[in-house]
Amino acid sequence: MESRSEELERYKRIDLVAYASTRGYVVDRKASSRHSTVMRHSNGDKLGISKAPSGTFMFYNYKGSESGTIIDLVQAIDGGSLGDVRKTLRRFDGSVVDVPSSTLPFPLQPSQHDASQVLANWMKAKPIGNGHPYLTMFRGISETTQSDPIFKDRIRIDQRGNMVVPHYNRSGLCGFELKNGNQNRTTFTGFSPGGIKALACSRPRDTDTEMVICETAVDMFSLAELEGTENRRFFSTAGQISAMQAECLRSAAQQMPPGSRILLALDNDEAGRNLAQRIRAEIDKCGLPIEDYFPNIEGADWNDVLSQSRPSDEPIPRLD
């Protein structure tokens, strides 16, 4: 006879895209790929759904605070106990009714981490020399900030001219953020093929007393430009917080000198505040005081603040 734990593990392999579609979520085909399906709801929810090599489906709500497996999604939608969730999912696990087919023309494929590909692509990227033109020309981040010793080899440029910022986990280099733009207000945001998001980070110093957590690498460099780098250790999560990233943040907090504090320097909007809450919940027991450190402009990120701090005759082209 199947145990409760075995039943729950089986539910986690239900096609989460198919299930979410029965709850009013619609696939955003333009934003989806073979490794990640994006679904939107009329209530404003935006889900990112992926499939682990083990066959477990996972989701992340970009507009809310929920993440996890299909079990967490059912609880987020319906509330109730774990027993209530089991009753709900028994109608969708294939033993009672057939699971609806995927709304995409291809099945969601497991996302695999290819460490060798990440390393090879990182090695092909070149040092920025006097600064990356995207950061200098369109984000207002000076060559002085980009060449600060704490950011040494933390910014490279690839063959397409993209800004390349490495991410590290406990095993080392695991991926990198990609960003670019031009005077025509065209932007590109991406992440390394085969990579996984962990933490972009500055080089640590024994004198650091503030652990500054930002949403993106551009925000990280913008805050450094605005307020300097003295006594600060910067991090970027690339706009999310996974279980692995939370583990990395807890490890980083443990390595801060005694008397340090953590600043959640995230965007001053609903998504940024939600992300701050999720990060706080993950690292709340790290032993360091945690403070919100939002921009003082509603709806702004730290690059918005940097842009508005410049003289009116030296505007930074706004790239969204």
mmCIF file of C-alpha atoms in Angstrom:
data_model
loop_
_atom_site.group_PDB
_atom_site.id
_atom_site.type_symbol
_atom_site.label_atom_id
_atom_site.label_comp_id
_atom_site.label_asym_id
_atom_site.label_seq_id
_atom_site.Cartn_x
_atom_site.Cartn_y
_atom_site.Cartn_z
ATOM 1 C CA MET A 1 0.000 0.000 0.000
ATOM 2 C CA GLU A 2 1.291 3.435 -0.942
ATOM 3 C CA SER A 3 2.392 5.579 1.996
ATOM 4 C CA ARG A 4 1.497 9.240 2.349
ATOM 5 C CA SER A 5 5.059 10.345 1.545
ATOM 6 C CA GLU A 6 5.059 8.188 -1.595
ATOM 7 C CA GLU A 7 1.723 9.689 -2.610
ATOM 8 C CA LEU A 8 3.052 13.226 -2.197
ATOM 9 C CA GLU A 9 6.183 12.463 -4.199
ATOM 10 C CA ARG A 10 3.988 11.119 -6.995
ATOM 11 C CA TYR A 11 1.933 14.314 -6.999
ATOM 12 C CA LYS A 12 5.080 16.382 -7.464
ATOM 13 C CA ARG A 13 5.517 14.735 -10.882
ATOM 14 C CA ILE A 14 2.088 15.816 -12.130
ATOM 15 C CA ASP A 15 2.451 18.110 -15.144
ATOM 16 C CA LEU A 16 2.290 21.457 -13.363
ATOM 17 C CA VAL A 17 1.648 23.350 -16.606
ATOM 18 C CA ALA A 18 -1.416 21.201 -17.275
ATOM 19 C CA TYR A 19 -2.666 21.572 -13.711
ATOM 20 C CA ALA A 20 -2.174 25.351 -13.615
ATOM 21 C CA SER A 21 -4.096 25.672 -16.873
ATOM 22 C CA THR A 22 -7.116 24.112 -15.166
ATOM 23 C CA ARG A 23 -6.888 26.820 -12.490
ATOM 24 C CA GLY A 24 -7.061 29.747 -14.884
ATOM 25 C CA TYR A 25 -3.387 30.211 -15.795
ATOM 26 C CA VAL A 26 -2.532 30.797 -19.451
ATOM 27 C CA VAL A 27 0.820 30.074 -21.094
ATOM 28 C CA ASP A 28 2.840 33.088 -22.232
ATOM 29 C CA ARG A 29 4.387 31.483 -25.302
ATOM 30 C CA LYS A 30 6.757 34.360 -26.058
ATOM 31 C CA ALA A 31 8.316 34.159 -22.596
ATOM 32 C CA SER A 32 8.461 30.338 -22.460
ATOM 33 C CA SER A 33 11.134 27.929 -23.616
ATOM 34 C CA ARG A 34 11.743 24.182 -23.582
ATOM 35 C CA HIS A 35 13.194 24.482 -20.085
ATOM 36 C CA SER A 36 10.887 27.067 -18.519
ATOM 37 C CA THR A 37 7.194 27.763 -19.044
ATOM 38 C CA VAL A 38 5.767 31.159 -18.059
ATOM 39 C CA MET A 39 2.054 31.301 -17.172
ATOM 40 C CA ARG A 40 -0.097 34.309 -16.312
ATOM 41 C CA HIS A 41 -3.401 34.677 -14.467
ATOM 42 C CA SER A 42 -6.016 37.431 -14.656
ATOM 43 C CA ASN A 43 -5.361 38.138 -10.955
ATOM 44 C CA GLY A 44 -1.834 39.311 -11.839
ATOM 45 C CA ASP A 45 0.086 36.164 -10.950
ATOM 46 C CA LYS A 46 3.023 35.249 -13.180
ATOM 47 C CA LEU A 47 4.397 31.735 -12.702
ATOM 48 C CA GLY A 48 7.695 30.367 -13.943
ATOM 49 C CA ILE A 49 7.511 26.560 -14.145
ATOM 50 C CA SER A 50 10.478 24.227 -14.637
ATOM 51 C CA LYS A 51 11.138 20.511 -14.400
ATOM 52 C CA ALA A 52 14.010 18.985 -12.446
ATOM 53 C CA PRO A 53 15.976 16.011 -13.822
ATOM 54 C CA SER A 54 14.222 13.895 -11.157
ATOM 55 C CA GLY A 55 10.868 14.618 -12.816
ATOM 56 C CA THR A 56 9.623 17.009 -10.127
ATOM 57 C CA PHE A 57 7.869 20.143 -11.387
ATOM 58 C CA MET A 58 8.666 23.424 -9.606
ATOM 59 C CA PHE A 59 7.139 26.891 -9.812
ATOM 60 C CA TYR A 60 8.069 30.414 -8.784
ATOM 61 C CA ASN A 61 5.557 33.282 -8.610
ATOM 62 C CA TYR A 62 7.279 36.410 -9.906
ATOM 63 C CA LYS A 63 4.459 38.616 -8.596
ATOM 64 C CA GLY A 64 3.923 37.021 -5.212
ATOM 65 C CA SER A 65 5.738 35.178 -2.455
ATOM 66 C CA GLU A 66 4.904 31.596 -3.409
ATOM 67 C CA SER A 67 7.246 28.952 -4.793
ATOM 68 C CA GLY A 68 7.730 25.215 -4.603
ATOM 69 C CA THR A 69 5.944 22.164 -5.995
ATOM 70 C CA ILE A 70 2.363 21.565 -7.093
ATOM 71 C CA ILE A 71 1.518 20.968 -3.422
ATOM 72 C CA ASP A 72 2.571 24.528 -2.567
ATOM 73 C CA LEU A 73 0.604 25.911 -5.530
ATOM 74 C CA VAL A 74 -2.599 24.167 -4.442
ATOM 75 C CA GLN A 75 -2.192 25.504 -0.914
ATOM 76 C CA ALA A 76 -1.526 29.004 -2.268
ATOM 77 C CA ILE A 77 -4.706 28.872 -4.361
ATOM 78 C CA ASP A 78 -7.073 27.021 -2.041
ATOM 79 C CA GLY A 79 -5.544 27.202 1.412
ATOM 80 C CA GLY A 80 -6.445 24.288 3.650
ATOM 81 C CA SER A 81 -4.412 21.473 5.123
ATOM 82 C CA LEU A 82 -2.109 18.969 3.496
ATOM 83 C CA GLY A 83 -4.999 16.508 3.642
ATOM 84 C CA ASP A 84 -7.143 18.922 1.627
ATOM 85 C CA VAL A 85 -4.354 19.215 -0.954
ATOM 86 C CA ARG A 86 -4.158 15.427 -1.279
ATOM 87 C CA LYS A 87 -7.894 15.228 -1.904
ATOM 88 C CA THR A 88 -7.633 17.906 -4.594
ATOM 89 C CA LEU A 89 -4.705 16.313 -6.373
ATOM 90 C CA ARG A 90 -6.205 12.835 -6.414
ATOM 91 C CA ARG A 91 -8.409 14.114 -9.237
ATOM 92 C CA PHE A 92 -5.362 15.141 -11.288
ATOM 93 C CA ASP A 93 -2.723 12.467 -10.683
ATOM 94 C CA GLY A 94 -3.742 10.216 -13.584
ATOM 95 C CA SER A 95 -5.331 7.498 -11.467
ATOM 96 C CA VAL A 96 -8.835 9.026 -11.595
ATOM 97 C CA VAL A 97 -8.838 11.256 -14.681
ATOM 98 C CA ASP A 98 -6.351 11.850 -17.461
ATOM 99 C CA VAL A 99 -4.051 14.804 -17.019
ATOM 100 C CA PRO A 100 -4.732 17.351 -19.776
ATOM 101 C CA SER A 101 -2.025 17.579 -22.437
ATOM 102 C CA SER A 102 0.448 20.464 -22.336
ATOM 103 C CA THR A 103 -0.688 23.738 -23.871
ATOM 104 C CA LEU A 104 2.721 24.090 -25.538
ATOM 105 C CA PRO A 105 3.680 22.205 -28.731
ATOM 106 C CA PHE A 106 6.505 20.490 -26.850
ATOM 107 C CA PRO A 107 6.895 18.884 -23.401
ATOM 108 C CA LEU A 108 8.789 20.760 -20.713
ATOM 109 C CA GLN A 109 12.336 19.419 -20.672
ATOM 110 C CA PRO A 110 14.486 19.110 -17.523
ATOM 111 C CA SER A 111 16.985 21.923 -17.151
ATOM 112 C CA GLN A 112 20.486 20.593 -16.793
ATOM 113 C CA HIS A 113 23.469 22.417 -15.336
ATOM 114 C CA ASP A 114 26.404 22.188 -17.720
ATOM 115 C CA ALA A 115 29.381 23.359 -15.665
ATOM 116 C CA SER A 116 31.856 22.723 -18.472
ATOM 117 C CA GLN A 117 29.883 24.880 -20.910
ATOM 118 C CA VAL A 118 29.602 27.689 -18.346
ATOM 119 C CA LEU A 119 33.346 27.632 -17.703
ATOM 120 C CA ALA A 120 34.190 27.499 -21.422
ATOM 121 C CA ASN A 121 31.963 30.504 -22.183
ATOM 122 C CA TRP A 122 33.342 32.425 -19.214
ATOM 123 C CA MET A 123 36.897 31.831 -20.390
ATOM 124 C CA LYS A 124 36.001 33.166 -23.855
ATOM 125 C CA ALA A 125 34.771 36.447 -22.347
ATOM 126 C CA LYS A 126 37.365 39.223 -22.134
ATOM 127 C CA PRO A 127 38.341 41.685 -19.375
ATOM 128 C CA ILE A 128 36.573 45.039 -19.685
ATOM 129 C CA GLY A 129 39.715 47.205 -19.706
ATOM 130 C CA ASN A 130 38.520 50.777 -19.143
ATOM 131 C CA GLY A 131 34.966 49.742 -18.379
ATOM 132 C CA HIS A 132 32.050 48.065 -20.092
ATOM 133 C CA PRO A 133 30.429 50.517 -22.564
ATOM 134 C CA TYR A 134 26.897 49.472 -21.598
ATOM 135 C CA LEU A 135 27.504 50.288 -17.939
ATOM 136 C CA THR A 136 29.400 53.490 -18.700
ATOM 137 C CA MET A 137 27.232 54.945 -21.469
ATOM 138 C CA PHE A 138 23.734 53.753 -20.593
ATOM 139 C CA ARG A 139 23.763 53.022 -16.859
ATOM 140 C CA GLY A 140 25.933 55.860 -15.574
ATOM 141 C CA ILE A 141 28.412 53.600 -13.778
ATOM 142 C CA SER A 142 31.882 55.091 -13.922
ATOM 143 C CA GLU A 143 35.064 53.335 -14.958
ATOM 144 C CA THR A 144 36.318 54.063 -11.436
ATOM 145 C CA THR A 145 33.549 51.990 -9.858
ATOM 146 C CA GLN A 146 33.884 49.211 -12.424
ATOM 147 C CA SER A 147 37.630 48.980 -11.763
ATOM 148 C CA ASP A 148 37.299 49.054 -7.959
ATOM 149 C CA PRO A 149 39.417 46.201 -6.519
ATOM 150 C CA ILE A 150 36.316 44.542 -5.047
ATOM 151 C CA PHE A 151 34.956 44.106 -8.586
ATOM 152 C CA LYS A 152 38.199 42.844 -10.109
ATOM 153 C CA ASP A 153 37.296 40.307 -12.831
ATOM 154 C CA ARG A 154 33.664 40.482 -11.734
ATOM 155 C CA ILE A 155 32.712 42.075 -15.077
ATOM 156 C CA ARG A 156 33.696 40.759 -18.491
ATOM 157 C CA ILE A 157 32.527 41.330 -22.060
ATOM 158 C CA ASP A 158 31.604 38.519 -24.448
ATOM 159 C CA GLN A 159 31.972 38.345 -28.218
ATOM 160 C CA ARG A 160 28.538 39.934 -28.657
ATOM 161 C CA GLY A 161 29.439 42.863 -26.428
ATOM 162 C CA ASN A 162 27.265 41.710 -23.522
ATOM 163 C CA MET A 163 28.156 42.509 -19.933
ATOM 164 C CA VAL A 164 29.044 39.213 -18.241
ATOM 165 C CA VAL A 165 28.849 38.995 -14.427
ATOM 166 C CA PRO A 166 29.716 35.630 -12.825
ATOM 167 C CA HIS A 167 27.586 33.748 -10.295
ATOM 168 C CA TYR A 168 29.123 31.469 -7.696
ATOM 169 C CA ASN A 169 27.835 28.757 -5.401
ATOM 170 C CA ARG A 170 29.753 26.571 -2.962
ATOM 171 C CA SER A 171 31.197 24.601 -5.896
ATOM 172 C CA GLY A 172 32.513 27.715 -7.634
ATOM 173 C CA LEU A 173 31.507 29.353 -10.915
ATOM 174 C CA CYS A 174 28.023 28.133 -11.873
ATOM 175 C CA GLY A 175 26.665 30.734 -14.309
ATOM 176 C CA PHE A 176 26.642 34.407 -15.226
ATOM 177 C CA GLU A 177 24.262 37.288 -15.775
ATOM 178 C CA LEU A 178 24.151 38.846 -19.268
ATOM 179 C CA LYS A 179 23.060 42.413 -20.028
ATOM 180 C CA ASN A 180 23.355 44.870 -22.889
ATOM 181 C CA GLY A 181 21.612 47.830 -24.483
ATOM 182 C CA ASN A 182 22.004 50.699 -26.925
ATOM 183 C CA GLN A 183 20.922 54.270 -27.622
ATOM 184 C CA ASN A 184 17.794 53.018 -29.380
ATOM 185 C CA ARG A 185 16.472 51.832 -25.990
ATOM 186 C CA THR A 186 16.843 48.203 -27.013
ATOM 187 C CA THR A 187 17.942 45.988 -24.136
ATOM 188 C CA PHE A 188 18.959 42.389 -23.681
ATOM 189 C CA THR A 189 18.811 40.486 -20.396
ATOM 190 C CA GLY A 190 19.820 36.865 -20.098
ATOM 191 C CA PHE A 191 21.620 34.176 -18.187
ATOM 192 C CA SER A 192 24.341 31.797 -19.301
ATOM 193 C CA PRO A 193 23.270 28.688 -21.245
ATOM 194 C CA GLY A 194 23.740 25.668 -18.989
ATOM 195 C CA GLY A 195 24.181 27.890 -15.938
ATOM 196 C CA ILE A 196 22.260 28.146 -12.682
ATOM 197 C CA LYS A 197 21.575 31.301 -10.692
ATOM 198 C CA ALA A 198 23.408 31.545 -7.397
ATOM 199 C CA LEU A 199 25.101 34.780 -6.280
ATOM 200 C CA ALA A 200 27.066 37.449 -8.092
ATOM 201 C CA CYS A 201 29.357 38.981 -5.511
ATOM 202 C CA SER A 202 32.156 41.440 -4.875
ATOM 203 C CA ARG A 203 35.509 40.353 -3.496
ATOM 204 C CA PRO A 204 35.392 40.149 0.322
ATOM 205 C CA ARG A 205 37.546 42.239 2.654
ATOM 206 C CA ASP A 206 38.197 41.777 6.359
ATOM 207 C CA THR A 207 36.946 45.334 6.941
ATOM 208 C CA ASP A 208 33.490 44.719 5.457
ATOM 209 C CA THR A 209 30.638 45.283 7.906
ATOM 210 C CA GLU A 210 27.640 45.459 5.553
ATOM 211 C CA MET A 211 26.316 42.617 3.404
ATOM 212 C CA VAL A 212 24.338 44.341 0.648
ATOM 213 C CA ILE A 213 21.876 42.143 -1.276
ATOM 214 C CA CYS A 214 20.618 43.528 -4.615
ATOM 215 C CA GLU A 215 18.246 42.191 -7.263
ATOM 216 C CA THR A 216 20.631 42.452 -10.217
ATOM 217 C CA ALA A 217 24.260 43.116 -11.019
ATOM 218 C CA VAL A 218 23.339 46.515 -12.498
ATOM 219 C CA ASP A 219 21.682 47.462 -9.190
ATOM 220 C CA MET A 220 24.765 46.259 -7.341
ATOM 221 C CA PHE A 221 27.093 48.461 -9.411
ATOM 222 C CA SER A 222 24.641 51.387 -9.285
ATOM 223 C CA LEU A 223 24.538 51.397 -5.484
ATOM 224 C CA ALA A 224 28.335 51.184 -5.405
ATOM 225 C CA GLU A 225 28.447 54.194 -7.732
ATOM 226 C CA LEU A 226 26.019 56.156 -5.572
ATOM 227 C CA GLU A 227 27.358 55.394 -2.115
ATOM 228 C CA GLY A 228 30.818 53.911 -2.580
ATOM 229 C CA THR A 229 32.161 50.508 -1.671
ATOM 230 C CA GLU A 230 33.827 51.123 1.698
ATOM 231 C CA ASN A 231 33.034 48.408 4.256
ATOM 232 C CA ARG A 232 30.484 46.854 1.919
ATOM 233 C CA ARG A 233 30.227 43.358 0.445
ATOM 234 C CA PHE A 234 27.807 43.284 -2.509
ATOM 235 C CA PHE A 235 25.615 40.445 -3.799
ATOM 236 C CA SER A 236 23.092 39.967 -6.624
ATOM 237 C CA THR A 237 20.521 37.176 -6.819
ATOM 238 C CA ALA A 238 19.484 37.977 -10.432
ATOM 239 C CA GLY A 239 15.937 38.713 -9.345
ATOM 240 C CA GLN A 240 15.026 35.520 -7.505
ATOM 241 C CA ILE A 241 15.688 33.425 -4.410
ATOM 242 C CA SER A 242 15.877 29.660 -4.800
ATOM 243 C CA ALA A 243 16.654 27.145 -2.068
ATOM 244 C CA MET A 244 20.246 26.928 -3.294
ATOM 245 C CA GLN A 245 20.602 30.723 -3.376
ATOM 246 C CA ALA A 246 19.226 30.936 0.158
ATOM 247 C CA GLU A 247 21.851 28.440 1.284
ATOM 248 C CA CYS A 248 24.542 30.547 -0.398
ATOM 249 C CA LEU A 249 23.282 33.706 1.335
ATOM 250 C CA ARG A 250 23.299 32.005 4.732
ATOM 251 C CA SER A 251 26.854 30.833 4.095
ATOM 252 C CA ALA A 252 27.893 34.350 3.036
ATOM 253 C CA ALA A 253 26.301 35.818 6.167
ATOM 254 C CA GLN A 254 28.266 33.415 8.349
ATOM 255 C CA GLN A 255 31.478 34.684 6.771
ATOM 256 C CA MET A 256 30.792 38.347 7.567
ATOM 257 C CA PRO A 257 32.947 39.839 10.357
ATOM 258 C CA PRO A 258 31.380 40.179 13.835
ATOM 259 C CA GLY A 259 29.176 43.240 14.215
ATOM 260 C CA SER A 260 28.057 43.233 10.597
ATOM 261 C CA ARG A 261 24.542 43.834 9.309
ATOM 262 C CA ILE A 262 22.590 42.851 6.192
ATOM 263 C CA LEU A 263 20.955 45.413 3.895
ATOM 264 C CA LEU A 264 18.161 44.261 1.576
ATOM 265 C CA ALA A 265 18.819 46.785 -1.221
ATOM 266 C CA LEU A 266 15.993 45.666 -3.498
ATOM 267 C CA ASP A 267 13.590 47.543 -5.772
ATOM 268 C CA ASN A 268 11.032 49.814 -4.131
ATOM 269 C CA ASP A 269 8.019 48.131 -5.719
ATOM 270 C CA GLU A 270 5.702 45.273 -4.856
ATOM 271 C CA ALA A 271 7.940 42.643 -6.471
ATOM 272 C CA GLY A 272 11.018 44.006 -4.712
ATOM 273 C CA ARG A 273 9.294 44.100 -1.336
ATOM 274 C CA ASN A 274 8.019 40.554 -1.824
ATOM 275 C CA LEU A 275 11.515 39.392 -2.714
ATOM 276 C CA ALA A 276 12.849 41.130 0.395
ATOM 277 C CA GLN A 277 10.329 39.247 2.538
ATOM 278 C CA ARG A 278 11.312 35.917 1.018
ATOM 279 C CA ILE A 279 15.018 36.578 1.512
ATOM 280 C CA ARG A 280 14.455 37.728 5.082
ATOM 281 C CA ALA A 281 12.521 34.550 5.842
ATOM 282 C CA GLU A 282 15.351 32.420 4.459
ATOM 283 C CA ILE A 283 18.204 34.139 6.348
ATOM 284 C CA ASP A 284 16.387 35.409 9.440
ATOM 285 C CA LYS A 285 18.282 33.040 11.750
ATOM 286 C CA CYS A 286 21.764 33.906 10.446
ATOM 287 C CA GLY A 287 22.580 35.913 13.574
ATOM 288 C CA LEU A 288 22.996 39.314 11.862
ATOM 289 C CA PRO A 289 20.530 42.224 11.951
ATOM 290 C CA ILE A 290 18.616 42.578 8.678
ATOM 291 C CA GLU A 291 17.378 45.946 7.417
ATOM 292 C CA ASP A 292 15.314 46.985 4.403
ATOM 293 C CA TYR A 293 17.287 49.395 2.223
ATOM 294 C CA PHE A 294 14.941 50.384 -0.585
ATOM 295 C CA PRO A 295 15.430 53.384 -2.884
ATOM 296 C CA ASN A 296 13.581 56.432 -1.534
ATOM 297 C CA ILE A 297 11.588 56.716 -4.771
ATOM 298 C CA GLU A 298 8.450 54.580 -5.058
ATOM 299 C CA GLY A 299 8.712 52.121 -7.944
ATOM 300 C CA ALA A 300 12.435 52.744 -8.458
ATOM 301 C CA ASP A 301 15.472 50.501 -8.542
ATOM 302 C CA TRP A 302 18.970 51.687 -7.658
ATOM 303 C CA ASN A 303 19.848 52.529 -11.245
ATOM 304 C CA ASP A 304 16.763 54.778 -11.387
ATOM 305 C CA VAL A 305 18.116 56.613 -8.344
ATOM 306 C CA LEU A 306 21.529 56.921 -9.983
ATOM 307 C CA SER A 307 19.958 58.281 -13.169
ATOM 308 C CA GLN A 308 18.001 60.914 -11.277
ATOM 309 C CA SER A 309 21.029 61.948 -9.240
ATOM 310 C CA ARG A 310 22.911 63.129 -12.334
ATOM 311 C CA PRO A 311 22.799 66.761 -13.511
ATOM 312 C CA SER A 312 19.865 67.433 -15.821
ATOM 313 C CA ASP A 313 22.211 68.137 -18.728
ATOM 314 C CA GLU A 314 23.795 64.692 -18.400
ATOM 315 C CA PRO A 315 20.855 62.304 -18.628
ATOM 316 C CA ILE A 316 21.343 58.561 -18.761
ATOM 317 C CA PRO A 317 19.253 57.061 -21.570
ATOM 318 C CA ARG A 318 16.503 55.132 -19.814
ATOM 319 C CA LEU A 319 16.543 51.470 -20.862
ATOM 320 C CA ASP A 320 13.661 49.255 -19.712
#
